[in-house]
Coordinates of N, CA and C in Angstrom, one line a residue:
Chain A
E1228 N 1.2 -1.7 -0.2 CA -0.1 0.2 0.2 C 1.0 1.0 -0.1
T1229 N 0.5 2.6 -0.7 CA 1.1 3.6 -0.5 C 0.9 4.6 0.5
G1230 N -0.2 4.2 1.2 CA -0.8 5.3 2.1 C -1.4 5.7 1.5
V1231 N -2.5 5.8 0.4 CA -3.9 6.4 0.2 C -4.3 5.1 -0.5
T1232 N -5.2 5.2 0.6 CA -6.4 3.8 0.3 C -7.4 4.4 -0.6
Q1233 N -7.8 3.9 -1.5 CA -9.0 4.1 -2.5 C -9.5 2.9 -2.1
T1234 N -11.5 3.2 -2.3 CA -11.9 1.5 -1.8 C -13.1 2.5 -2.9
P1235 N -13.9 1.3 -4.1 CA -14.1 0.1 -4.5 C -13.0 0.2 -5.1
R1236 N -11.9 -1.4 -5.7 CA -11.3 -1.0 -6.8 C -11.5 -1.1 -7.7
H1237 N -12.5 -2.0 -7.6 CA -13.8 -1.8 -8.8 C -15.3 -2.0 -8.4
L1238 N -15.9 -1.4 -9.8 CA -17.2 -0.8 -9.3 C -18.1 -0.1 -11.2
V1239 N -19.2 -1.7 -10.9 CA -19.9 -1.8 -12.5 C -21.1 -0.6 -11.8
M1240 N -22.2 0.5 -13.0 CA -22.7 0.6 -12.4 C -24.0 1.4 -13.6
G1241 N -24.7 1.3 -13.4 CA -26.3 1.7 -14.3 C -25.7 3.6 -14.5
M1242 N -26.5 3.7 -15.9 CA -26.2 5.3 -15.8 C -27.5 5.9 -14.9
T1243 N -27.9 5.3 -14.0 CA -29.0 5.9 -13.2 C -28.7 5.6 -12.0
N1244 N -27.3 5.3 -11.4 CA -27.2 4.6 -10.4 C -26.4 5.8 -9.5
K1245 N -26.5 5.9 -8.5 CA -25.7 7.0 -7.7 C -25.0 5.6 -7.1
K1246 N -23.4 6.6 -7.3 CA -22.5 5.8 -5.8 C -21.5 6.6 -5.7
S1247 N -20.3 6.0 -4.7 CA -19.2 7.2 -4.8 C -18.1 6.4 -4.2
L1248 N -17.0 7.2 -5.1 CA -15.7 7.0 -4.5 C -14.9 7.0 -2.9
K1249 N -14.3 6.3 -2.5 CA -13.2 6.9 -1.6 C -12.0 7.4 -0.8
C1250 N -12.1 8.0 -1.0 CA -10.1 7.4 -0.9 C -9.4 8.6 0.7
E1251 N -8.2 7.7 1.6 CA -8.2 8.3 2.7 C -6.6 8.3 3.1
Q1252 N -5.9 8.8 3.1 CA -4.5 9.0 3.3 C -4.3 9.4 4.5
H1253 N -3.7 9.3 5.7 CA -3.4 9.0 7.0 C -1.3 9.2 7.1
L1254 N -1.3 10.2 5.4 CA 0.1 10.4 5.9 C 0.2 12.7 6.1
G1255 N -0.4 13.4 6.3 CA -0.8 13.9 7.0 C -0.9 15.4 5.9
H1256 N -0.7 14.4 4.7 CA -0.7 15.4 3.4 C -1.9 16.8 3.5
N1257 N -1.4 17.7 3.0 CA -2.6 18.9 2.8 C -3.0 18.7 1.6
A1258 N -3.0 18.3 0.6 CA -3.7 18.5 -0.2 C -3.6 16.9 -0.9
M1259 N -5.3 17.5 -1.9 CA -6.2 15.6 -2.2 C -6.0 16.1 -3.4
Y1260 N -6.4 15.6 -4.5 CA -6.5 15.3 -5.8 C -7.0 13.6 -6.5
W1261 N -8.4 14.5 -6.9 CA -9.4 13.6 -8.4 C -8.3 13.7 -9.3
Y1262 N -8.8 12.2 -10.1 CA -7.9 12.4 -11.6 C -8.2 11.0 -12.0
K1263 N -8.5 11.6 -13.5 CA -8.8 10.7 -14.4 C -8.1 9.8 -15.3
Q1264 N -8.7 8.9 -15.4 CA -7.3 8.1 -16.6 C -7.7 6.8 -17.4
S1265 N -8.4 7.4 -18.9 CA -8.7 7.1 -19.5 C -7.7 7.0 -20.8
A1266 N -8.4 5.1 -21.0 CA -6.7 4.8 -22.1 C -6.4 5.4 -23.1
K1267 N -4.8 5.6 -23.0 CA -4.4 6.1 -24.4 C -4.3 7.5 -24.2
K1268 N -4.4 8.8 -23.0 CA -4.8 9.4 -22.4 C -4.6 10.2 -21.4
P1269 N -3.4 11.5 -21.3 CA -3.3 11.5 -19.9 C -4.4 11.7 -18.8
L1270 N -3.4 11.7 -17.7 CA -4.4 10.8 -16.4 C -5.5 13.2 -16.0
E1271 N -6.5 13.6 -16.7 CA -6.7 14.7 -16.4 C -6.8 14.9 -14.8
L1272 N -6.4 16.1 -14.7 CA -6.8 16.6 -13.4 C -8.6 17.0 -13.2
M1273 N -8.8 16.5 -12.5 CA -10.7 17.0 -12.1 C -10.3 18.0 -10.8
F1274 N -10.9 17.9 -9.8 CA -10.5 18.6 -8.4 C -9.4 18.6 -8.0
V1275 N -9.3 19.5 -7.0 CA -7.9 19.6 -6.0 C -8.7 19.9 -4.3
Y1276 N -7.9 20.1 -3.9 CA -8.8 20.6 -2.6 C -7.5 21.5 -1.9
S1277 N -7.4 22.6 -1.2 CA -5.8 21.7 -0.2 C -6.6 22.7 1.4
L1278 N -6.3 22.1 2.3 CA -6.6 21.7 3.7 C -8.0 22.1 3.4
E1279 N -9.0 21.3 3.1 CA -10.6 20.5 3.1 C -10.8 21.9 1.9
E1280 N -10.2 22.8 1.8 CA -11.0 23.6 0.7 C -10.7 23.3 -0.7
R1281 N -12.5 22.9 -1.8 CA -12.0 22.8 -2.9 C -11.3 24.0 -4.0
V1282 N -10.1 24.1 -4.4 CA -8.9 25.0 -5.2 C -9.6 24.6 -6.5
E1283 N -10.0 23.6 -6.8 CA -10.1 23.7 -8.3 C -11.2 22.6 -8.9
N1284 N -11.1 23.5 -9.9 CA -12.5 22.5 -10.5 C -12.6 21.9 -11.9
N1285 N -11.8 21.5 -12.9 CA -11.5 21.2 -13.9 C -12.6 21.3 -14.7
S1286 N -13.3 22.1 -15.0 CA -15.0 21.9 -15.7 C -15.4 20.3 -16.2
V1287 N -15.1 20.3 -14.8 CA -15.7 18.5 -14.9 C -17.7 18.7 -14.9
P1288 N -18.5 18.2 -15.1 CA -19.4 17.7 -15.1 C -20.0 17.9 -14.0
S1289 N -21.1 18.0 -14.2 CA -21.6 17.9 -12.1 C -22.4 17.2 -11.9
R1290 N -22.5 15.9 -12.5 CA -22.8 14.3 -12.6 C -21.7 14.0 -11.4
F1291 N -21.1 14.4 -11.4 CA -19.0 14.4 -10.8 C -19.2 15.2 -9.1
S1292 N -19.2 15.3 -8.5 CA -19.1 15.9 -6.9 C -18.3 15.1 -5.7
P1293 N -17.1 16.3 -5.8 CA -16.6 15.8 -4.7 C -16.8 16.3 -3.4
E1294 N -16.3 15.4 -2.1 CA -17.0 16.0 -1.0 C -15.3 16.2 -0.2
C1295 N -14.7 16.6 1.0 CA -14.0 16.3 1.2 C -14.3 16.7 2.8
P1296 N -14.1 15.7 3.5 CA -15.1 16.4 4.8 C -13.8 16.2 5.5
N1297 N -12.7 16.3 5.5 CA -11.1 16.1 6.8 C -9.8 16.7 5.2
S1298 N -8.8 16.7 6.5 CA -7.9 16.4 5.1 C -7.1 15.2 4.9
S1299 N -7.9 13.9 5.9 CA -7.9 12.4 5.3 C -7.9 11.9 4.6
H1300 N -9.9 12.3 4.1 CA -11.1 12.1 3.7 C -11.7 12.5 2.3
L1301 N -12.0 11.9 0.6 CA -11.5 12.7 -0.1 C -13.0 11.7 -1.2
F1302 N -13.9 11.6 -0.9 CA -14.9 11.2 -2.3 C -15.2 12.1 -3.1
L1303 N -16.4 10.5 -4.4 CA -15.9 10.9 -5.2 C -16.9 10.7 -5.6
H1304 N -18.5 11.9 -5.5 CA -19.7 11.3 -5.7 C -20.4 11.4 -6.7
L1305 N -21.6 10.2 -7.9 CA -21.1 10.5 -8.8 C -22.2 9.7 -9.0
H1306 N -23.0 10.3 -9.6 CA -24.5 10.4 -10.0 C -25.2 10.6 -11.9
T1307 N -25.7 9.6 -12.3 CA -26.2 9.3 -13.3 C -25.1 9.8 -15.4
L1308 N -24.6 8.4 -14.3 CA -23.3 8.3 -15.5 C -23.2 8.8 -17.1
Q1309 N -22.2 8.4 -17.7 CA -22.8 7.7 -18.9 C -21.5 7.3 -19.3
P1310 N -22.0 6.1 -20.7 CA -20.9 6.0 -20.7 C -19.2 6.1 -20.6
E1311 N -19.5 6.4 -21.4 CA -17.3 8.0 -21.4 C -16.9 8.0 -20.0
D1312 N -17.4 7.5 -19.0 CA -17.1 7.9 -17.9 C -16.9 7.0 -17.4
S1313 N -16.4 5.9 -18.4 CA -15.9 4.0 -17.4 C -14.3 4.3 -17.5
A1314 N -13.8 3.7 -17.2 CA -11.9 4.8 -16.9 C -11.4 4.0 -15.6
L1315 N -10.1 4.9 -15.5 CA -9.8 4.5 -13.9 C -9.4 6.3 -13.1
Y1316 N -10.3 6.2 -12.0 CA -10.3 6.9 -11.2 C -9.2 7.7 -10.1
L1317 N -8.5 8.0 -10.0 CA -7.2 7.9 -9.1 C -6.7 9.4 -8.3
C1318 N -7.1 8.7 -6.7 CA -7.2 9.4 -6.2 C -5.2 9.2 -5.9
A1319 N -5.5 11.8 -5.3 CA -4.5 11.7 -4.9 C -3.3 12.8 -3.9
S1320 N -2.1 12.4 -3.3 CA -2.6 13.3 -2.0 C -0.8 13.7 -2.0
S1321 N -0.6 14.7 -1.8 CA 1.0 15.4 -1.7 C 1.0 17.3 -0.1
Q1322 N 2.8 16.8 -0.2 CA 2.1 17.5 1.1 C 1.6 19.1 0.7
D1323 N 2.0 19.9 0.4 CA 1.0 20.9 -0.2 C 0.9 21.3 -1.4
R1324 N 0.6 22.6 -2.6 CA 0.5 22.5 -3.7 C 1.6 23.4 -4.3
Y1325 N 2.3 24.3 -3.5 CA 3.2 24.7 -4.3 C 4.7 24.3 -3.6
Q1326 N 5.6 23.1 -2.8 CA 6.6 22.6 -2.4 C 7.5 21.9 -4.2
G1327 N 6.2 21.5 -5.0 CA 6.6 20.2 -6.0 C 6.6 19.0 -5.5
A1328 N 6.4 19.0 -4.4 CA 6.4 17.5 -3.7 C 5.9 16.4 -4.6
G1329 N 6.4 15.3 -4.5 CA 5.5 14.3 -5.6 C 4.7 13.7 -4.9
Y1330 N 3.8 13.7 -5.5 CA 2.6 12.8 -5.4 C 2.7 12.2 -5.2
T1331 N 1.3 11.4 -4.3 CA 1.2 9.9 -3.0 C -0.3 9.1 -4.2
F1332 N -0.3 8.1 -5.3 CA -1.0 7.9 -5.9 C -2.1 6.6 -4.9
G1333 N -3.3 6.6 -4.8 CA -3.7 5.6 -5.3 C -4.0 4.5 -5.4
S1334 N -4.5 3.2 -5.7 CA -4.0 2.5 -6.2 C -5.7 2.7 -7.1
G1335 N -6.3 3.3 -7.2 CA -7.7 4.0 -8.0 C -8.4 2.7 -8.4
T1336 N -9.9 3.5 -8.7 CA -11.1 2.4 -8.9 C -11.3 2.4 -10.3
R1337 N -11.4 1.0 -10.9 CA -12.0 0.9 -12.3 C -13.3 1.7 -12.0
L1338 N -14.2 2.0 -12.9 CA -15.2 2.5 -13.5 C -15.2 1.9 -14.1
T1339 N -16.7 1.4 -14.4 CA -17.8 0.3 -15.6 C -18.6 1.2 -15.5
V1340 N -19.4 1.7 -16.6 CA -20.7 2.2 -16.3 C -21.3 1.6 -17.8
V1341 N -22.5 1.3 -17.1 CA -22.7 -0.2 -18.3 C -24.7 0.8 -18.9
Chain B
S454 N -1.5 27.3 -24.7 CA -1.1 26.2 -23.3 C 0.0 25.5 -23.7
Q455 N 0.3 24.8 -22.3 CA 1.9 23.8 -22.4 C 1.4 22.5 -22.8
K456 N 2.0 22.2 -23.7 CA 2.3 20.7 -23.7 C 3.5 20.1 -23.5
I457 N 2.9 18.5 -23.2 CA 3.9 17.9 -22.7 C 3.8 16.3 -23.1
E458 N 5.1 15.9 -24.0 CA 5.0 14.7 -24.6 C 6.3 14.2 -25.5
Q459 N 5.2 12.6 -25.1 CA 6.3 11.5 -24.8 C 5.5 11.1 -25.7
N460 N 6.7 10.0 -26.1 CA 6.8 8.4 -27.3 C 5.9 8.0 -27.1
S461 N 5.1 7.8 -27.6 CA 3.4 6.8 -27.6 C 3.8 5.8 -28.4
E462 N 5.2 5.6 -28.7 CA 5.5 4.1 -29.1 C 6.1 3.1 -27.9
A463 N 5.6 2.6 -27.5 CA 6.7 1.4 -26.8 C 8.0 1.2 -26.8
L464 N 9.2 1.0 -26.5 CA 10.6 1.0 -25.9 C 10.8 -0.8 -25.4
N465 N 11.0 -1.2 -26.7 CA 12.1 -2.5 -25.8 C 13.5 -2.5 -26.1
I466 N 14.0 -2.5 -24.9 CA 14.7 -3.1 -24.9 C 15.5 -4.2 -24.1
Q467 N 17.2 -5.0 -24.0 CA 17.1 -5.8 -23.8 C 18.3 -5.6 -22.0
E468 N 17.3 -7.3 -21.7 CA 18.2 -7.1 -20.5 C 19.2 -6.0 -20.5
G469 N 19.9 -5.4 -19.0 CA 21.5 -4.8 -18.9 C 21.2 -4.1 -19.5
K470 N 20.7 -3.9 -20.7 CA 20.8 -2.6 -21.3 C 20.8 -0.8 -20.6
T471 N 21.0 0.3 -20.9 CA 20.7 1.2 -20.8 C 19.2 2.0 -21.2
A472 N 18.6 1.6 -20.9 CA 16.9 2.6 -21.4 C 16.6 3.5 -21.3
T473 N 17.0 4.9 -22.2 CA 16.0 5.8 -22.2 C 15.0 7.0 -22.9
L474 N 14.0 7.9 -21.9 CA 12.7 7.7 -22.6 C 13.6 9.3 -22.9
T475 N 11.7 9.7 -23.5 CA 12.7 11.6 -23.8 C 10.8 11.7 -23.4
C476 N 10.9 12.9 -22.7 CA 9.3 14.2 -22.4 C 10.5 15.1 -22.9
N477 N 9.7 16.3 -23.9 CA 9.3 17.4 -24.5 C 8.7 18.1 -24.6
Y478 N 8.9 19.1 -23.7 CA 7.5 20.3 -24.2 C 7.6 21.8 -24.4
T479 N 7.2 22.5 -24.5 CA 6.3 23.6 -25.3 C 6.3 24.3 -24.5
N480 N 6.0 25.7 -25.5 CA 6.5 27.1 -24.5 C 7.2 27.0 -22.9
Y481 N 6.6 27.5 -21.7 CA 7.6 27.7 -20.7 C 8.0 27.4 -20.2
S482 N 9.5 27.1 -19.5 CA 9.7 26.1 -19.1 C 8.9 25.4 -17.6
P483 N 8.8 25.3 -17.2 CA 7.9 24.5 -15.2 C 9.2 24.1 -14.9
A484 N 8.8 24.7 -13.4 CA 9.8 24.9 -12.2 C 10.3 23.5 -12.0
Y485 N 8.7 21.9 -11.5 CA 9.6 21.8 -11.0 C 9.4 20.7 -13.0
L486 N 9.7 19.4 -12.6 CA 9.5 18.3 -13.8 C 9.6 17.4 -12.7
Q487 N 8.7 16.3 -13.2 CA 8.6 14.5 -12.0 C 8.5 13.3 -13.0
W488 N 9.2 12.6 -12.8 CA 8.8 10.7 -13.7 C 7.8 10.5 -12.3
Y489 N 7.3 10.1 -12.7 CA 6.2 8.3 -12.3 C 7.0 7.4 -12.8
R490 N 6.4 5.7 -12.1 CA 6.4 4.5 -13.2 C 4.5 4.5 -12.6
Q491 N 4.1 3.4 -13.6 CA 3.3 2.6 -13.5 C 3.0 1.8 -14.3
D492 N 2.9 0.9 -12.9 CA 2.2 -0.6 -13.7 C 0.2 -0.6 -14.1
P493 N 0.5 -1.9 -14.7 CA -1.1 -1.7 -15.0 C -1.7 -1.7 -14.2
G494 N -3.5 -1.6 -14.4 CA -4.2 -1.4 -13.0 C -4.0 -0.8 -11.9
R495 N -3.1 0.3 -11.7 CA -2.4 0.0 -10.4 C -1.5 2.4 -10.4
G496 N -2.1 3.1 -9.4 CA -1.2 4.4 -9.9 C -0.2 4.1 -9.7
P497 N -0.2 5.5 -10.5 CA 1.6 5.9 -10.2 C 2.3 5.9 -9.3
V498 N 3.3 5.6 -9.2 CA 4.6 5.5 -7.9 C 5.7 7.2 -8.5
F499 N 5.8 7.7 -8.2 CA 6.5 8.9 -7.8 C 7.7 8.5 -7.3
L500 N 9.3 8.4 -8.9 CA 10.2 8.0 -8.7 C 11.1 9.2 -8.0
L501 N 11.4 10.1 -9.6 CA 12.0 11.7 -9.1 C 11.8 13.2 -9.8
L502 N 12.2 13.8 -8.6 CA 11.8 14.8 -9.2 C 13.7 15.8 -9.5
I503 N 13.4 16.9 -10.3 CA 13.7 18.0 -11.0 C 13.4 19.0 -11.3
R504 N 14.5 20.0 -10.9 CA 13.9 21.8 -10.6 C 14.6 22.4 -12.0
E505 N 13.8 23.5 -12.3 CA 14.9 23.9 -13.7 C 16.5 24.5 -13.3
N506 N 16.7 24.6 -11.9 CA 18.0 25.5 -11.6 C 18.7 23.6 -11.6
E507 N 18.2 22.6 -12.0 CA 19.1 21.4 -11.7 C 19.5 21.2 -13.1
K508 N 20.3 19.9 -13.7 CA 21.1 19.7 -14.4 C 20.5 18.1 -14.7
E509 N 20.8 17.6 -13.0 CA 20.9 16.2 -13.4 C 20.3 15.9 -11.8
K510 N 20.1 14.2 -11.9 CA 19.4 13.9 -10.5 C 19.7 13.2 -10.4
R511 N 19.9 12.3 -9.6 CA 20.3 11.0 -9.6 C 19.7 10.0 -8.5
K512 N 19.3 8.7 -8.5 CA 18.9 7.9 -7.1 C 19.2 5.6 -7.6
E513 N 19.6 5.6 -7.1 CA 20.0 4.9 -7.6 C 20.6 4.4 -9.3
R514 N 19.8 3.4 -9.7 CA 20.0 3.5 -11.0 C 19.4 4.4 -12.2
L515 N 18.3 4.9 -11.4 CA 17.4 5.7 -12.4 C 18.7 7.2 -12.1
K516 N 18.3 7.9 -13.2 CA 19.6 9.6 -14.0 C 18.3 10.4 -14.8
V517 N 18.1 11.6 -14.1 CA 17.1 12.2 -15.1 C 17.4 14.0 -15.6
T518 N 17.7 14.6 -16.6 CA 17.5 15.0 -17.5 C 17.2 15.9 -17.8
F519 N 17.1 17.4 -17.5 CA 16.7 19.0 -17.4 C 17.0 20.0 -18.2
D520 N 16.2 19.7 -19.9 CA 17.2 21.7 -21.1 C 16.8 21.5 -20.5
T521 N 16.1 23.0 -19.7 CA 15.6 24.1 -20.3 C 16.0 24.1 -21.8
T522 N 16.5 25.0 -22.4 CA 17.2 25.1 -23.6 C 16.4 24.4 -25.0
L523 N 17.1 23.3 -24.0 CA 16.1 21.9 -25.4 C 14.6 21.2 -24.8
K524 N 14.3 22.2 -24.3 CA 13.3 22.0 -23.7 C 12.6 20.0 -23.7
Q525 N 13.9 20.1 -22.6 CA 13.5 18.7 -22.9 C 14.4 17.8 -21.7
S526 N 13.4 16.6 -21.3 CA 13.7 16.0 -20.1 C 14.1 14.6 -20.4
L527 N 15.6 13.9 -19.9 CA 15.7 12.4 -20.5 C 15.1 12.0 -19.4
F528 N 14.8 10.7 -19.3 CA 14.9 9.7 -17.7 C 15.9 8.4 -18.5
H529 N 17.0 8.4 -16.9 CA 17.4 7.0 -18.0 C 18.0 5.5 -16.8
I530 N 18.3 3.7 -17.1 CA 17.2 3.2 -16.7 C 18.8 3.0 -16.7
T531 N 19.4 2.9 -15.4 CA 21.3 2.5 -16.6 C 20.7 0.1 -15.7
A532 N 21.4 -0.3 -16.1 CA 21.2 -1.9 -16.2 C 20.2 -2.2 -15.8
S533 N 19.1 -2.0 -16.6 CA 17.7 -2.4 -17.0 C 17.5 -4.1 -16.2
Q534 N 16.1 -4.1 -16.3 CA 15.5 -5.6 -15.6 C 14.8 -5.7 -15.7
P535 N 14.3 -6.7 -16.1 CA 13.0 -7.3 -16.5 C 11.4 -6.1 -15.2
A536 N 12.5 -6.6 -14.9 CA 10.9 -5.3 -12.9 C 10.8 -4.3 -13.4
D537 N 11.7 -4.0 -14.4 CA 11.8 -2.0 -14.9 C 10.2 -2.4 -15.8
S538 N 10.2 -2.9 -16.5 CA 8.9 -2.9 -17.5 C 7.7 -2.9 -16.7
A539 N 7.4 -1.3 -17.3 CA 5.8 0.0 -17.1 C 5.7 0.0 -17.8
T540 N 4.6 1.3 -17.5 CA 5.0 3.1 -18.5 C 5.4 3.8 -17.6
Y541 N 6.4 4.8 -18.3 CA 6.9 6.1 -17.7 C 6.1 7.2 -18.0
L542 N 6.2 7.6 -16.5 CA 5.3 8.8 -16.9 C 5.9 10.8 -15.9
C543 N 6.2 11.2 -17.7 CA 6.8 12.6 -16.9 C 5.8 14.0 -16.4
A544 N 6.4 14.7 -15.1 CA 5.1 15.3 -14.7 C 5.4 16.9 -15.1
F545 N 4.8 17.8 -15.2 CA 5.5 19.0 -15.0 C 4.7 20.1 -13.4
Y546 N 4.9 20.5 -12.9 CA 4.6 21.3 -11.6 C 5.0 22.9 -12.0
I547 N 4.0 22.9 -13.0 CA 4.5 24.7 -13.2 C 3.7 25.8 -12.0
L548 N 4.9 26.5 -11.7 CA 4.1 28.0 -10.7 C 3.3 28.6 -11.0
T549 N 1.9 29.4 -10.6 CA 1.4 30.4 -11.1 C 0.2 30.2 -10.8
G550 N 0.5 31.8 -9.3 CA -0.3 31.7 -8.8 C -0.9 30.9 -7.9
G551 N -2.4 31.0 -8.2 CA -3.7 29.9 -7.5 C -3.6 29.1 -8.1
G552 N -3.2 28.9 -9.2 CA -3.0 27.7 -10.4 C -2.1 27.0 -10.2
N553 N -1.7 26.4 -9.5 CA -0.3 25.9 -9.2 C -1.0 24.1 -9.7
K554 N -0.2 23.0 -10.2 CA -0.2 22.0 -10.9 C 0.0 21.1 -10.7
L555 N 0.2 20.2 -11.5 CA 0.9 19.1 -12.0 C 0.2 18.1 -12.5
T556 N 0.4 18.7 -14.2 CA 0.3 18.3 -15.7 C 0.7 16.6 -16.3
F557 N 0.5 16.0 -16.7 CA 0.9 15.2 -16.5 C 1.0 14.4 -18.7
G558 N 2.0 14.2 -19.3 CA 1.8 13.5 -20.4 C 1.4 11.7 -20.8
T559 N 1.9 11.9 -21.2 CA 0.6 10.1 -21.4 C 1.5 8.7 -21.5
G560 N 2.5 9.1 -21.2 CA 4.2 8.1 -21.0 C 4.3 7.3 -21.7
T561 N 5.2 6.2 -22.0 CA 5.6 5.6 -22.7 C 5.9 4.3 -21.9
Q562 N 5.4 3.7 -22.9 CA 5.9 2.2 -21.9 C 7.1 1.4 -22.2
L563 N 7.6 0.5 -21.4 CA 10.0 0.0 -21.2 C 8.9 -1.0 -21.3
K564 N 9.1 -1.5 -21.9 CA 9.1 -2.9 -21.6 C 10.6 -4.2 -21.9
V565 N 11.6 -4.1 -21.0 CA 12.8 -5.0 -20.6 C 13.2 -6.3 -21.2
E566 N 13.3 -7.5 -22.0 CA 13.5 -8.1 -21.9 C 15.3 -8.8 -22.5
L567 N 14.1 -10.6 -21.6 CA 15.6 -11.2 -21.0 C 16.8 -11.7 -22.2

């Protein structure tokens, strides 16, 4: 384990379902991130939280809704997704957003929308 | 906008040889450049960070160079082993006001053969 834990590892959901992805880190990091990784594409930054405050939202559709209740936990709530949303969703954390330190990633949730 | 280019074709090399992966960028130089390793179905793992005022960084069998004139970073693995087979991602961290973020390339797949 890297120190960032994501659950579930795999998720299959229908387009009308509502589900949530969970991310947890106990590294004492102050910044957490959601990335989407699709085949043959670079990682796409979705949301950034710094000290529990959302600081970036990269034009992500409203069917994705993040939540950061405390500095150790990050959620991504999903509802009425589309098949093109199928991808690997990665959570990451870093000490902060300004020192250029490496990110610690979780193993990801492989999401399939049917 | 800033673009990061990595060779999309897989690199196949023989065990024991040095693998060299290339990362090119356009426009302005990043403050930090990072390299990650990603195995199938897993999240990226941070390997090395190099700052724009550094020419070279080493860690065990890994070496990264950063040439701001050529707008290029090279990632070397010496004495490569089959266990080094993975996809390697370069990422730029650009310091711009409140919009600091890590942007990734698509990655280059490395295969080390016996």
